[in-house]
CSV table of C-alpha atoms (C1' of nucleotides) in Angstrom, one decimal:
chain,number,residue,atom,x,y,z
A,11,UNK,CA,234.0,59.2,66.5
A,12,UNK,CA,232.5,62.6,67.1
A,13,UNK,CA,230.6,64.2,64.4
A,14,UNK,CA,229.7,67.8,64.7
A,15,UNK,CA,226.1,68.8,64.0
A,16,UNK,CA,226.9,71.8,61.9
A,17,UNK,CA,223.6,73.6,62.5
A,18,UNK,CA,223.2,72.9,66.2
A,19,UNK,CA,225.1,74.5,69.0
A,20,UNK,CA,224.9,74.8,72.8
A,21,UNK,CA,225.3,77.9,74.9
A,22,UNK,CA,225.6,77.9,78.7
A,23,UNK,CA,224.5,80.6,81.0
A,24,UNK,CA,226.4,80.0,84.2
A,25,UNK,CA,225.5,82.2,87.2
A,26,UNK,CA,227.7,82.8,90.1
A,27,UNK,CA,227.5,84.9,93.2
A,28,UNK,CA,230.0,86.6,95.4
A,29,UNK,CA,229.0,90.1,96.4
A,30,UNK,CA,226.7,90.4,93.4
A,31,UNK,CA,225.2,88.2,90.7
A,32,UNK,CA,227.7,87.3,87.9
A,33,UNK,CA,227.8,85.3,84.7
A,34,UNK,CA,230.6,83.3,83.2
A,35,UNK,CA,232.0,84.5,79.9
A,36,UNK,CA,234.8,83.1,77.8
A,37,UNK,CA,237.0,84.7,75.2
A,38,UNK,CA,236.8,82.8,71.9
A,39,UNK,CA,240.2,81.6,70.7
A,40,UNK,CA,239.0,80.6,67.2
A,41,UNK,CA,236.1,80.9,64.9
A,42,UNK,CA,234.4,83.9,63.5
A,43,UNK,CA,234.1,85.6,66.9
A,44,UNK,CA,237.8,85.2,67.8
A,45,UNK,CA,238.8,87.6,70.5
A,46,UNK,CA,235.2,88.4,71.6
A,47,UNK,CA,233.8,87.6,75.0
A,48,UNK,CA,230.7,85.4,74.8
A,49,UNK,CA,228.7,82.7,76.6
A,50,UNK,CA,230.6,79.4,76.9
A,51,UNK,CA,229.3,77.1,74.2
A,52,UNK,CA,230.1,75.1,71.2
A,53,UNK,CA,228.9,72.6,68.7
A,54,UNK,CA,226.7,69.6,69.6
A,55,UNK,CA,227.9,66.2,68.5
A,56,UNK,CA,225.7,63.7,66.8
A,57,UNK,CA,226.6,60.9,69.2
A,58,UNK,CA,225.5,62.7,72.4
A,59,UNK,CA,222.3,64.0,73.8
A,60,UNK,CA,221.8,67.7,74.1
A,61,UNK,CA,222.1,67.5,77.8
A,62,UNK,CA,225.3,65.6,77.5
A,63,UNK,CA,226.6,68.1,75.0
A,64,UNK,CA,225.9,71.0,77.5
A,65,UNK,CA,227.7,69.1,80.3
A,66,UNK,CA,230.7,68.2,78.1
A,67,UNK,CA,231.1,71.8,77.0
A,68,UNK,CA,230.8,73.2,80.5
A,69,UNK,CA,233.5,70.7,81.6
A,70,UNK,CA,235.8,71.6,78.7
A,71,UNK,CA,235.5,75.2,79.4
A,72,UNK,CA,235.5,75.4,83.2
A,73,UNK,CA,236.7,72.0,84.5
A,74,UNK,CA,233.4,71.4,86.3
A,75,UNK,CA,231.5,68.2,85.8
A,76,UNK,CA,229.1,67.6,88.7
A,77,UNK,CA,226.8,70.5,87.8
A,78,UNK,CA,223.1,70.2,87.0
A,79,UNK,CA,222.5,72.1,83.8
A,80,UNK,CA,218.9,72.9,83.0
A,81,UNK,CA,217.7,73.6,79.5
A,82,UNK,CA,216.4,77.1,78.8
A,83,UNK,CA,215.0,76.6,75.3
A,84,UNK,CA,216.1,76.6,71.7
A,85,UNK,CA,217.0,79.9,70.1
A,86,UNK,CA,216.2,79.7,66.4
A,87,UNK,CA,215.9,83.1,64.8
A,88,UNK,CA,216.8,83.1,61.2
A,89,UNK,CA,219.7,85.5,61.3
A,90,UNK,CA,221.0,84.9,64.8
A,91,UNK,CA,224.2,83.5,63.5
A,92,UNK,CA,226.1,85.0,60.5
A,93,UNK,CA,226.4,83.2,57.1
A,94,UNK,CA,225.2,79.9,58.4
A,95,UNK,CA,221.8,78.7,59.7
A,96,UNK,CA,222.5,77.6,63.3
A,97,UNK,CA,220.0,76.9,66.0
A,98,UNK,CA,221.4,77.0,69.6
A,99,UNK,CA,220.1,75.3,72.7
A,100,UNK,CA,220.5,77.4,75.8
A,101,UNK,CA,221.3,75.9,79.2
A,102,UNK,CA,221.8,77.4,82.6
A,103,UNK,CA,223.3,76.5,86.0
A,104,UNK,CA,224.6,78.1,89.1
A,105,UNK,CA,228.0,77.6,90.8
A,106,UNK,CA,230.2,79.1,93.4
A,107,UNK,CA,232.5,81.5,91.6
A,108,UNK,CA,235.6,80.2,93.3
A,109,UNK,CA,235.0,76.6,92.0
A,110,UNK,CA,235.7,77.6,88.4
A,111,UNK,CA,239.2,76.8,87.4
A,112,UNK,CA,240.2,78.9,84.4
A,113,UNK,CA,241.4,76.5,81.7
A,114,UNK,CA,243.5,77.7,78.9
A,115,UNK,CA,244.2,75.9,75.6
A,116,UNK,CA,240.8,74.7,74.5
A,117,UNK,CA,238.6,76.8,72.2
A,118,UNK,CA,238.5,79.5,74.9
A,119,UNK,CA,241.6,81.6,75.5
A,120,UNK,CA,240.3,83.1,78.7
A,121,UNK,CA,237.4,82.9,81.2
A,122,UNK,CA,236.0,85.4,83.6
A,123,UNK,CA,233.1,86.3,85.8
A,124,UNK,CA,231.3,89.4,84.8
A,125,UNK,CA,228.8,91.3,86.9
A,126,UNK,CA,225.4,91.3,85.3
A,127,UNK,CA,225.3,95.1,85.7
A,128,UNK,CA,228.3,95.6,83.5
A,129,UNK,CA,227.4,93.3,80.7
A,130,UNK,CA,227.8,95.0,77.3
A,131,UNK,CA,226.8,93.8,73.9
A,132,UNK,CA,227.6,90.2,73.4
A,133,UNK,CA,228.0,88.5,70.0
A,134,UNK,CA,225.2,86.7,68.2
A,135,UNK,CA,222.0,86.6,70.3
A,136,UNK,CA,223.9,86.0,73.5
A,137,UNK,CA,222.3,88.9,75.2
A,138,UNK,CA,218.9,87.5,74.5
A,139,UNK,CA,220.0,84.1,75.8
A,140,UNK,CA,221.4,85.7,78.9
A,141,UNK,CA,218.2,87.7,79.5
A,142,UNK,CA,216.1,84.6,79.1
A,143,UNK,CA,218.4,82.7,81.6
A,144,UNK,CA,218.0,85.5,84.1
A,145,UNK,CA,214.2,85.6,83.7
A,146,UNK,CA,214.2,81.8,84.2
A,147,UNK,CA,216.4,82.1,87.3
A,148,UNK,CA,214.1,84.8,88.7
A,149,UNK,CA,211.2,82.5,88.1
A,150,UNK,CA,212.9,79.5,89.6
A,151,UNK,CA,213.8,81.3,92.8
A,152,UNK,CA,210.1,81.7,93.6
A,153,UNK,CA,209.3,78.0,93.0
A,154,UNK,CA,212.1,76.1,94.6
A,155,UNK,CA,214.9,76.7,97.2
A,156,UNK,CA,218.0,78.1,95.7
A,157,UNK,CA,221.5,78.7,97.0
A,158,UNK,CA,222.9,75.2,97.5
A,159,UNK,CA,225.2,75.6,94.6
A,160,UNK,CA,225.9,79.3,95.1
A,161,UNK,CA,226.9,79.3,98.8
A,162,UNK,CA,229.7,77.6,100.7
A,163,UNK,CA,228.9,74.8,103.1
A,164,UNK,CA,228.3,77.2,106.0
A,165,UNK,CA,226.6,80.5,105.5
A,166,UNK,CA,224.5,83.1,107.3
A,167,UNK,CA,220.9,83.8,106.6
A,168,UNK,CA,222.0,87.2,105.4
A,169,UNK,CA,224.2,85.6,102.8
A,170,UNK,CA,221.2,83.8,101.5
A,171,UNK,CA,219.1,86.9,101.6
A,172,UNK,CA,221.6,88.8,99.5
A,173,UNK,CA,221.4,86.1,96.8
A,174,UNK,CA,217.6,86.5,96.7
A,175,UNK,CA,218.1,90.3,96.6
A,176,UNK,CA,220.6,90.1,93.8
A,177,UNK,CA,218.5,87.7,91.7
A,178,UNK,CA,215.2,89.5,92.2
A,179,UNK,CA,216.6,93.0,92.3
A,180,UNK,CA,214.5,94.0,95.3
A,181,UNK,CA,215.2,94.8,98.9
A,182,UNK,CA,214.0,92.2,101.4
A,183,UNK,CA,212.9,92.8,105.0
A,184,UNK,CA,215.4,90.9,107.2
A,185,UNK,CA,213.1,89.6,110.0
A,186,UNK,CA,210.5,88.5,107.5
A,187,UNK,CA,213.0,86.8,105.3
A,188,UNK,CA,214.5,84.9,108.2
A,189,UNK,CA,211.2,83.6,109.3
A,190,UNK,CA,210.0,82.7,105.9
A,191,UNK,CA,213.1,80.7,105.0
A,192,UNK,CA,213.5,79.0,108.3
A,193,UNK,CA,209.9,77.9,108.3
A,194,UNK,CA,210.5,75.9,105.1
A,195,UNK,CA,212.8,73.7,107.1
A,196,UNK,CA,215.5,73.0,104.5
A,197,UNK,CA,218.2,74.8,106.6
A,198,UNK,CA,219.8,73.3,109.6
A,199,UNK,CA,221.9,75.1,112.2
A,200,UNK,CA,225.6,74.6,111.9
A,201,UNK,CA,227.6,73.8,115.0
A,202,UNK,CA,229.9,76.7,114.4
A,203,UNK,CA,229.5,80.4,114.4
A,204,UNK,CA,231.0,83.3,112.5
A,205,UNK,CA,234.3,84.7,113.8
A,206,UNK,CA,236.2,87.8,113.1
A,207,UNK,CA,233.3,89.8,111.8
A,208,UNK,CA,232.9,93.4,112.9
A,209,UNK,CA,229.4,92.8,114.1
A,210,UNK,CA,227.6,90.2,116.2
A,211,UNK,CA,228.6,86.7,115.1
A,212,UNK,CA,225.9,85.1,113.0
A,213,UNK,CA,224.6,81.6,113.5
A,214,UNK,CA,225.7,79.7,110.4
A,215,UNK,CA,223.5,77.3,108.6
A,216,UNK,CA,223.8,74.4,106.2
A,217,UNK,CA,221.4,73.0,103.7
A,218,UNK,CA,219.6,69.9,104.9
A,219,UNK,CA,220.2,67.9,101.7
A,220,UNK,CA,217.2,65.7,102.2
A,221,UNK,CA,214.7,68.4,102.9
A,222,UNK,CA,216.3,70.6,100.2
A,223,UNK,CA,215.7,68.0,97.6
A,224,UNK,CA,212.2,67.3,98.8
A,225,UNK,CA,211.4,71.0,98.3
A,226,UNK,CA,213.1,71.0,95.0
A,227,UNK,CA,210.8,68.3,93.6
A,228,UNK,CA,207.6,69.2,95.4
A,229,UNK,CA,207.7,72.9,94.3
A,230,UNK,CA,206.0,75.7,96.1
A,231,UNK,CA,205.0,79.3,95.6
A,232,UNK,CA,207.2,81.8,97.4
A,233,UNK,CA,206.1,85.3,96.9
A,234,UNK,CA,208.3,88.2,97.9
A,235,UNK,CA,207.5,91.9,97.9
A,236,UNK,CA,209.9,93.1,100.6
B,19,UNK,CA,213.5,77.6,48.0
B,20,UNK,CA,212.7,75.6,51.0
B,21,UNK,CA,215.5,73.5,52.3
B,22,UNK,CA,214.7,71.0,55.0
B,23,UNK,CA,216.9,70.8,58.1
B,24,UNK,CA,217.3,67.1,58.1
B,25,UNK,CA,218.2,66.9,61.8
B,26,UNK,CA,215.7,69.4,63.2
B,27,UNK,CA,212.0,69.0,63.5
B,28,UNK,CA,209.0,70.7,65.3
B,29,UNK,CA,206.3,69.0,67.3
B,30,UNK,CA,203.2,70.9,68.4
B,31,UNK,CA,201.1,70.1,71.5
B,32,UNK,CA,197.7,71.7,70.9
B,33,UNK,CA,195.3,71.7,73.8
B,34,UNK,CA,191.6,72.0,73.4
B,35,UNK,CA,188.7,71.8,75.8
B,36,UNK,CA,185.0,70.9,75.5
B,37,UNK,CA,183.9,68.8,78.4
B,38,UNK,CA,187.4,67.7,79.2
B,39,UNK,CA,191.0,68.5,78.3
B,40,UNK,CA,192.1,67.2,74.9
B,41,UNK,CA,195.1,67.2,72.7
B,42,UNK,CA,195.2,67.3,68.9
B,43,UNK,CA,196.7,64.3,67.1
B,44,UNK,CA,197.3,63.6,63.4
B,45,UNK,CA,197.6,60.3,61.6
B,46,UNK,CA,200.8,60.2,59.6
B,47,UNK,CA,200.3,59.7,55.9
B,48,UNK,CA,203.9,59.1,55.0
B,49,UNK,CA,207.3,58.5,56.6
B,50,UNK,CA,208.5,55.8,59.0
B,51,UNK,CA,205.5,56.3,61.3
B,52,UNK,CA,202.9,56.0,58.5
B,53,UNK,CA,199.5,55.1,60.0
B,54,UNK,CA,200.4,56.0,63.5
B,55,UNK,CA,198.7,58.8,65.5
B,56,UNK,CA,201.2,61.3,66.7
B,57,UNK,CA,201.6,65.0,67.6
B,58,UNK,CA,201.3,67.3,64.6
B,59,UNK,CA,204.8,68.2,63.5
B,60,UNK,CA,207.3,68.1,60.7
B,61,UNK,CA,210.7,69.3,59.5
B,62,UNK,CA,212.0,72.8,60.1
B,63,UNK,CA,213.2,74.7,57.0
B,64,UNK,CA,216.5,76.5,56.9
B,65,UNK,CA,214.8,79.7,55.6
B,66,UNK,CA,212.4,80.2,58.5
B,67,UNK,CA,212.8,80.8,62.2
B,68,UNK,CA,211.8,78.0,64.6
B,69,UNK,CA,208.7,80.0,65.7
B,70,UNK,CA,207.7,80.4,62.0
B,71,UNK,CA,208.2,76.7,61.4
B,72,UNK,CA,205.9,75.8,64.2
B,73,UNK,CA,203.3,78.3,63.0
B,74,UNK,CA,203.5,77.0,59.4
B,75,UNK,CA,203.2,73.4,60.4
B,76,UNK,CA,200.2,74.1,62.6
B,77,UNK,CA,198.5,75.9,59.7
B,78,UNK,CA,199.3,73.2,57.3
B,79,UNK,CA,197.8,70.6,59.6
B,80,UNK,CA,194.8,72.4,61.1
B,81,UNK,CA,194.1,75.5,59.0
B,82,UNK,CA,194.7,77.8,61.9
B,83,UNK,CA,197.1,80.7,61.6
B,84,UNK,CA,196.3,83.3,64.2
B,85,UNK,CA,197.4,81.2,67.1
B,86,UNK,CA,200.1,82.1,69.6
B,87,UNK,CA,202.5,79.1,69.8
B,88,UNK,CA,204.9,79.1,72.7
B,89,UNK,CA,208.1,77.0,72.7
B,90,UNK,CA,208.4,74.3,75.3
B,91,UNK,CA,212.0,73.3,74.8
B,92,UNK,CA,214.3,71.2,72.6
B,93,UNK,CA,214.1,67.4,73.0
B,94,UNK,CA,217.4,65.9,72.1
B,95,UNK,CA,217.9,62.5,73.5
B,96,UNK,CA,220.2,60.4,71.5
B,97,UNK,CA,217.8,57.7,70.4
B,98,UNK,CA,214.6,59.6,70.4
B,99,UNK,CA,214.2,59.1,66.7
B,100,UNK,CA,215.1,55.9,64.9
B,101,UNK,CA,218.1,55.5,62.5
B,102,UNK,CA,218.7,59.3,62.2
B,103,UNK,CA,219.9,61.9,64.7
B,104,UNK,CA,216.9,64.3,65.0
B,105,UNK,CA,216.4,67.0,67.6
B,106,UNK,CA,212.9,68.3,67.8
B,107,UNK,CA,211.6,71.6,69.2
B,108,UNK,CA,208.3,71.3,71.1
B,109,UNK,CA,205.7,74.1,71.0
B,110,UNK,CA,202.3,74.3,72.6
B,111,UNK,CA,199.1,76.3,72.2
B,112,UNK,CA,195.4,76.3,73.1
B,113,UNK,CA,192.4,76.5,70.9
B,114,UNK,CA,188.7,76.0,70.9
B,115,UNK,CA,188.2,72.4,69.6
B,116,UNK,CA,185.5,73.4,67.2
B,117,UNK,CA,187.8,75.9,65.4
B,118,UNK,CA,190.0,73.2,64.0
B,119,UNK,CA,189.1,72.2,60.4
B,120,UNK,CA,190.3,68.8,59.6
B,121,UNK,CA,192.5,69.0,56.5
B,122,UNK,CA,193.2,66.0,54.4
B,123,UNK,CA,195.9,65.6,51.8
B,124,UNK,CA,199.0,67.0,53.4
B,125,UNK,CA,201.4,64.8,55.3
B,126,UNK,CA,198.5,63.9,57.7
B,127,UNK,CA,195.7,61.7,56.6
B,128,UNK,CA,193.5,62.4,59.5
B,129,UNK,CA,193.2,64.7,62.6
B,130,UNK,CA,191.4,64.2,65.8
B,131,UNK,CA,191.0,65.4,69.4
B,132,UNK,CA,191.9,62.9,72.0
B,133,UNK,CA,191.1,63.1,75.7
B,134,UNK,CA,194.2,63.3,77.8
B,135,UNK,CA,192.9,60.5,79.8
B,136,UNK,CA,192.8,58.1,76.9
B,137,UNK,CA,196.2,58.8,75.5
B,138,UNK,CA,198.1,55.6,74.8
B,139,UNK,CA,201.7,55.1,73.7
B,140,UNK,CA,202.7,57.6,71.0
B,141,UNK,CA,205.6,57.2,68.6
B,142,UNK,CA,209.1,58.6,69.3
B,143,UNK,CA,209.2,60.6,72.5
B,144,UNK,CA,205.9,62.2,71.9
B,145,UNK,CA,204.5,61.1,75.3
B,146,UNK,CA,207.4,62.9,76.9
B,147,UNK,CA,206.7,66.0,74.9
B,148,UNK,CA,203.0,65.9,75.7
B,149,UNK,CA,203.8,65.4,79.4
B,150,UNK,CA,206.1,68.4,79.3
B,151,UNK,CA,203.5,70.4,77.6
B,152,UNK,CA,200.9,69.5,80.2
B,153,UNK,CA,203.3,70.4,83.0
B,154,UNK,CA,204.0,73.7,81.3
B,155,UNK,CA,200.3,74.4,80.9
B,156,UNK,CA,199.7,73.6,84.6
B,157,UNK,CA,202.4,76.0,85.5
B,158,UNK,CA,201.1,78.6,83.2
B,159,UNK,CA,197.6,78.5,84.6
B,160,UNK,CA,198.9,79.7,87.9
B,161,UNK,CA,200.8,82.6,86.5
B,162,UNK,CA,198.6,84.2,83.9
B,163,UNK,CA,194.9,84.2,83.0
B,164,UNK,CA,193.9,81.4,80.7
B,165,UNK,CA,190.8,80.5,78.8
B,166,UNK,CA,190.6,83.2,76.2
B,167,UNK,CA,191.5,80.8,73.5
B,168,UNK,CA,189.6,77.9,74.9
B,169,UNK,CA,186.2,79.4,75.6
B,170,UNK,CA,183.6,81.0,73.3
B,171,UNK,CA,183.0,84.7,73.4
B,172,UNK,CA,180.4,84.3,76.1
B,173,UNK,CA,180.8,81.8,79.0
B,174,UNK,CA,179.8,81.3,82.6
B,175,UNK,CA,182.1,81.3,85.5
B,176,UNK,CA,181.5,77.6,85.9
B,177,UNK,CA,182.7,77.0,82.4
B,178,UNK,CA,186.0,78.7,83.3
B,179,UNK,CA,186.2,76.8,86.5
B,180,UNK,CA,185.9,73.5,84.7
B,181,UNK,CA,188.9,74.4,82.6
B,182,UNK,CA,191.0,75.1,85.6
B,183,UNK,CA,189.8,71.9,87.2
B,184,UNK,CA,190.6,69.9,84.0
B,185,UNK,CA,194.0,71.4,83.7
B,186,UNK,CA,195.0,71.2,87.4
B,187,UNK,CA,193.1,68.0,88.1
B,188,UNK,CA,191.6,69.2,91.3
B,189,UNK,CA,188.2,70.2,92.6
B,190,UNK,CA,187.7,73.9,93.2
B,191,UNK,CA,185.3,75.5,95.5
B,192,UNK,CA,182.8,77.5,93.5
B,193,UNK,CA,182.2,80.5,95.7
B,194,UNK,CA,186.0,81.0,96.3
B,195,UNK,CA,186.8,80.5,92.6
B,196,UNK,CA,184.2,83.1,91.6
B,197,UNK,CA,185.5,85.7,93.9
B,198,UNK,CA,189.2,85.0,93.1
B,199,UNK,CA,188.7,85.3,89.4
B,200,UNK,CA,186.3,88.3,89.4
B,201,UNK,CA,188.6,90.2,91.7
B,202,UNK,CA,191.3,90.1,89.1
B,203,UNK,CA,189.2,92.2,86.8
B,204,UNK,CA,189.8,90.7,83.4
B,205,UNK,CA,186.3,89.5,83.0
B,206,UNK,CA,183.3,91.7,82.2
B,207,UNK,CA,179.7,90.9,82.4
B,208,UNK,CA,178.0,90.2,79.1
B,209,UNK,CA,174.7,91.8,78.4
B,210,UNK,CA,173.1,88.4,77.8
B,211,UNK,CA,172.3,85.5,80.1
B,212,UNK,CA,172.0,81.8,79.6
B,213,UNK,CA,168.8,80.4,78.3
B,214,UNK,CA,167.3,76.9,78.1
B,215,UNK,CA,169.4,75.5,80.9
B,216,UNK,CA,167.7,73.3,83.5
B,217,UNK,CA,169.0,75.4,86.4
B,218,UNK,CA,169.2,79.0,87.2
B,219,UNK,CA,170.4,80.9,84.2
B,220,UNK,CA,174.0,82.1,84.7
B,221,UNK,CA,175.4,85.5,84.1
B,222,UNK,CA,177.6,85.2,81.1
B,223,UNK,CA,181.0,86.9,80.9
B,224,UNK,CA,183.5,88.0,78.3
B,225,UNK,CA,187.2,88.6,78.5
B,226,UNK,CA,188.1,92.2,78.8
B,227,UNK,CA,190.9,92.1,76.2
B,228,UNK,CA,192.8,95.0,77.5
B,229,UNK,CA,192.8,93.9,81.2
B,230,UNK,CA,193.5,90.3,80.1
B,231,UNK,CA,196.6,91.3,78.1
B,232,UNK,CA,197.7,93.4,81.0
B,233,UNK,CA,197.5,90.5,83.3
B,234,UNK,CA,199.2,88.2,80.8
B,235,UNK,CA,202.3,90.4,80.7
B,236,UNK,CA,202.4,91.5,84.3
B,237,UNK,CA,202.2,88.0,85.7
B,238,UNK,CA,200.9,87.1,89.0
B,239,UNK,CA,200.8,84.2,91.4
B,240,UNK,CA,197.6,82.4,91.7
B,241,UNK,CA,197.5,79.5,94.1
B,242,UNK,CA,194.7,77.0,94.2
B,243,UNK,CA,194.1,74.2,96.6
B,244,UNK,CA,190.4,73.9,96.4
C,7,DT,C1',158.8,68.7,93.2
C,8,DC,C1',163.5,67.9,92.3
C,9,DA,C1',168.1,68.1,90.6
C,10,DA,C1',171.6,71.1,89.2
C,11,DA,C1',174.0,74.9,88.9
C,12,DA,C1',173.9,80.2,90.2
C,13,DG,C1',175.0,83.1,93.5
C,14,DT,C1',175.8,85.4,98.5
C,15,DG,C1',177.5,85.4,103.2
C,16,DT,C1',180.4,84.3,107.1
C,17,DT,C1',184.1,82.8,109.9
C,18,DA,C1',188.5,80.8,111.3
C,19,DT,C1',193.0,80.5,110.2
C,20,DG,C1',197.3,81.8,108.6
C,21,DA,C1',200.4,84.5,105.7
C,22,DT,C1',202.3,89.0,104.7
C,23,DT,C1',203.9,93.4,105.7
C,24,DA,C1',205.9,97.0,108.1
C,25,DC,C1',207.9,98.3,111.8
C,26,DA,C1',210.2,98.9,116.6
C,27,DC,C1',213.6,97.3,119.2
C,28,DC,C1',217.7,95.1,121.5
C,29,DC,C1',222.4,92.3,121.0
C,30,DA,C1',227.3,91.5,119.9
C,31,DT,C1',231.6,92.6,117.8
C,32,DG,C1',235.8,94.7,115.6
C,33,DA,C1',237.5,98.9,114.1
D,13,DT,C1',231.7,104.8,120.6
D,14,DC,C1',229.9,103.6,116.4
D,15,DA,C1',228.6,101.2,112.3
D,16,DT,C1',227.1,96.8,110.9
D,17,DG,C1',224.7,93.1,110.7
D,18,DG,C1',222.3,89.5,114.1
D,19,DG,C1',218.2,88.5,116.0
D,20,DT,C1',213.2,88.8,118.4
D,21,DG,C1',208.6,90.8,118.9
D,22,DT,C1',204.2,92.5,117.4
D,23,DA,C1',200.0,94.4,115.4
D,24,DA,C1',197.3,95.5,111.1
D,25,DT,C1',195.9,93.8,107.1
D,26,DC,C1',194.8,90.6,103.6
D,27,DA,C1',194.1,86.1,101.4
D,28,DT,C1',192.5,81.5,101.8
D,29,DA,C1',189.6,77.6,102.8
D,30,DA,C1',185.6,75.6,104.3
D,31,DC,C1',181.0,75.5,104.3
D,32,DA,C1',176.0,77.1,105.1
D,33,DC,C1',172.6,79.0,102.8
D,34,DT,C1',169.2,81.1,99.3
D,35,DT,C1',167.8,81.5,94.2
D,36,DT,C1',166.3,80.2,89.7
D,37,DT,C1',165.3,77.1,86.0
D,38,DG,C1',163.7,73.1,83.0
D,39,DA,C1',162.4,68.5,83.3
DNA sequence: TCAAAAGTGTTATGATTACACCCATGA
DNA sequence: TCATGGGTGTAATCATAACACTTTTGA
């Protein structure tokens, strides 16, 4: 039997990437914010851990269940939620935009990807949560490899570079970026090459899962200026 | 009127330094852990923000009120607390050990500094919270200047080096450490020197508050191997 | 005198940056 | 042919690590 924790909710910041960095928003189908676009979230249950609650809610809203959600922090300003005292725990993750199946019927009536550049005022403190998520992502990108969950199996180095550029909001030098990333050794050459592109076909790469995970746990410092 | 949030608590990880890195523990005077040493914490109230709750609890237990507490994250495992479902929000801070006045009478019957090396099993998931706090501190140390709240007004470069060594658990090269820190420019020479030390008297330094704060907000990457 | 820490100097190595330059492909 | 991205090369600069060495002080 699922008992809601009436003063504790979860909000997920789900990043995606196609040509630019996007975030997943849902349109509330019920509750006091009915009709408004907001971060996908909901109430925590008393019979599940916070991590499980975040995973459950993400699944209910997007159909995804093999994602690694990482906690951002608790947001506990006194008046962040109207009428009631509610503390929310923020989580974030990254997924390929085309993996999200839009689900109707649950507490969300609609789901969409929104470019970070065109985000307007969100209800509650969702802008603050989103900003914190973005700051965390920017920090993350410098400490572990990123892209495994954002890119298809096969991708070019430029695809990866564009993710770094979108997240960090800077221009990177192509030759230097290539060398830096390849030297880390978590990419391996794919056997296939690009086709039907109106420029020289790029060597495609895949993530070397084992090396990728090694880097993810070991941590490193990756500093980018250009 | 203060209403407790019965499923939401705060736990503070307070680091201190004299000759080694220490953490502040209190002996519970009441509740189900009566008599046990644990992290200083307590219930959040519904009429205060989480940050305010952390600050209040720290003041009630140590007499300190001008400290900057930073949130670690929410700890929400299902069985972290017995009988009841309780989510706790971890906070951490750093203070000079001699600034803490031991207060009797409140919900803590005793307070003490414990070396991190001699920490045993703590109640609930307090070991996990402490470990997370330490990991956060280790990360922090590489991204902003540290020591302002841990050292007296005047200190030698070696004093500062020992803090870095205690936090990071590595040996640092003295000449290299001096240069690296001084180049950052948030230390200024004090007018006085050490006296009565059985070795060459060290130049003492002070934090240049303005430069220190600038570095704190700007962030940087400081990588140490030796 | 000796131990202990203060403080300076030097060198090899490697990372970072900022470019110039050529290659391949479809429109 | 041209734009677009793929891909290699290189030289200047800077940061880092390792370590040798001199200085000062009280015990």
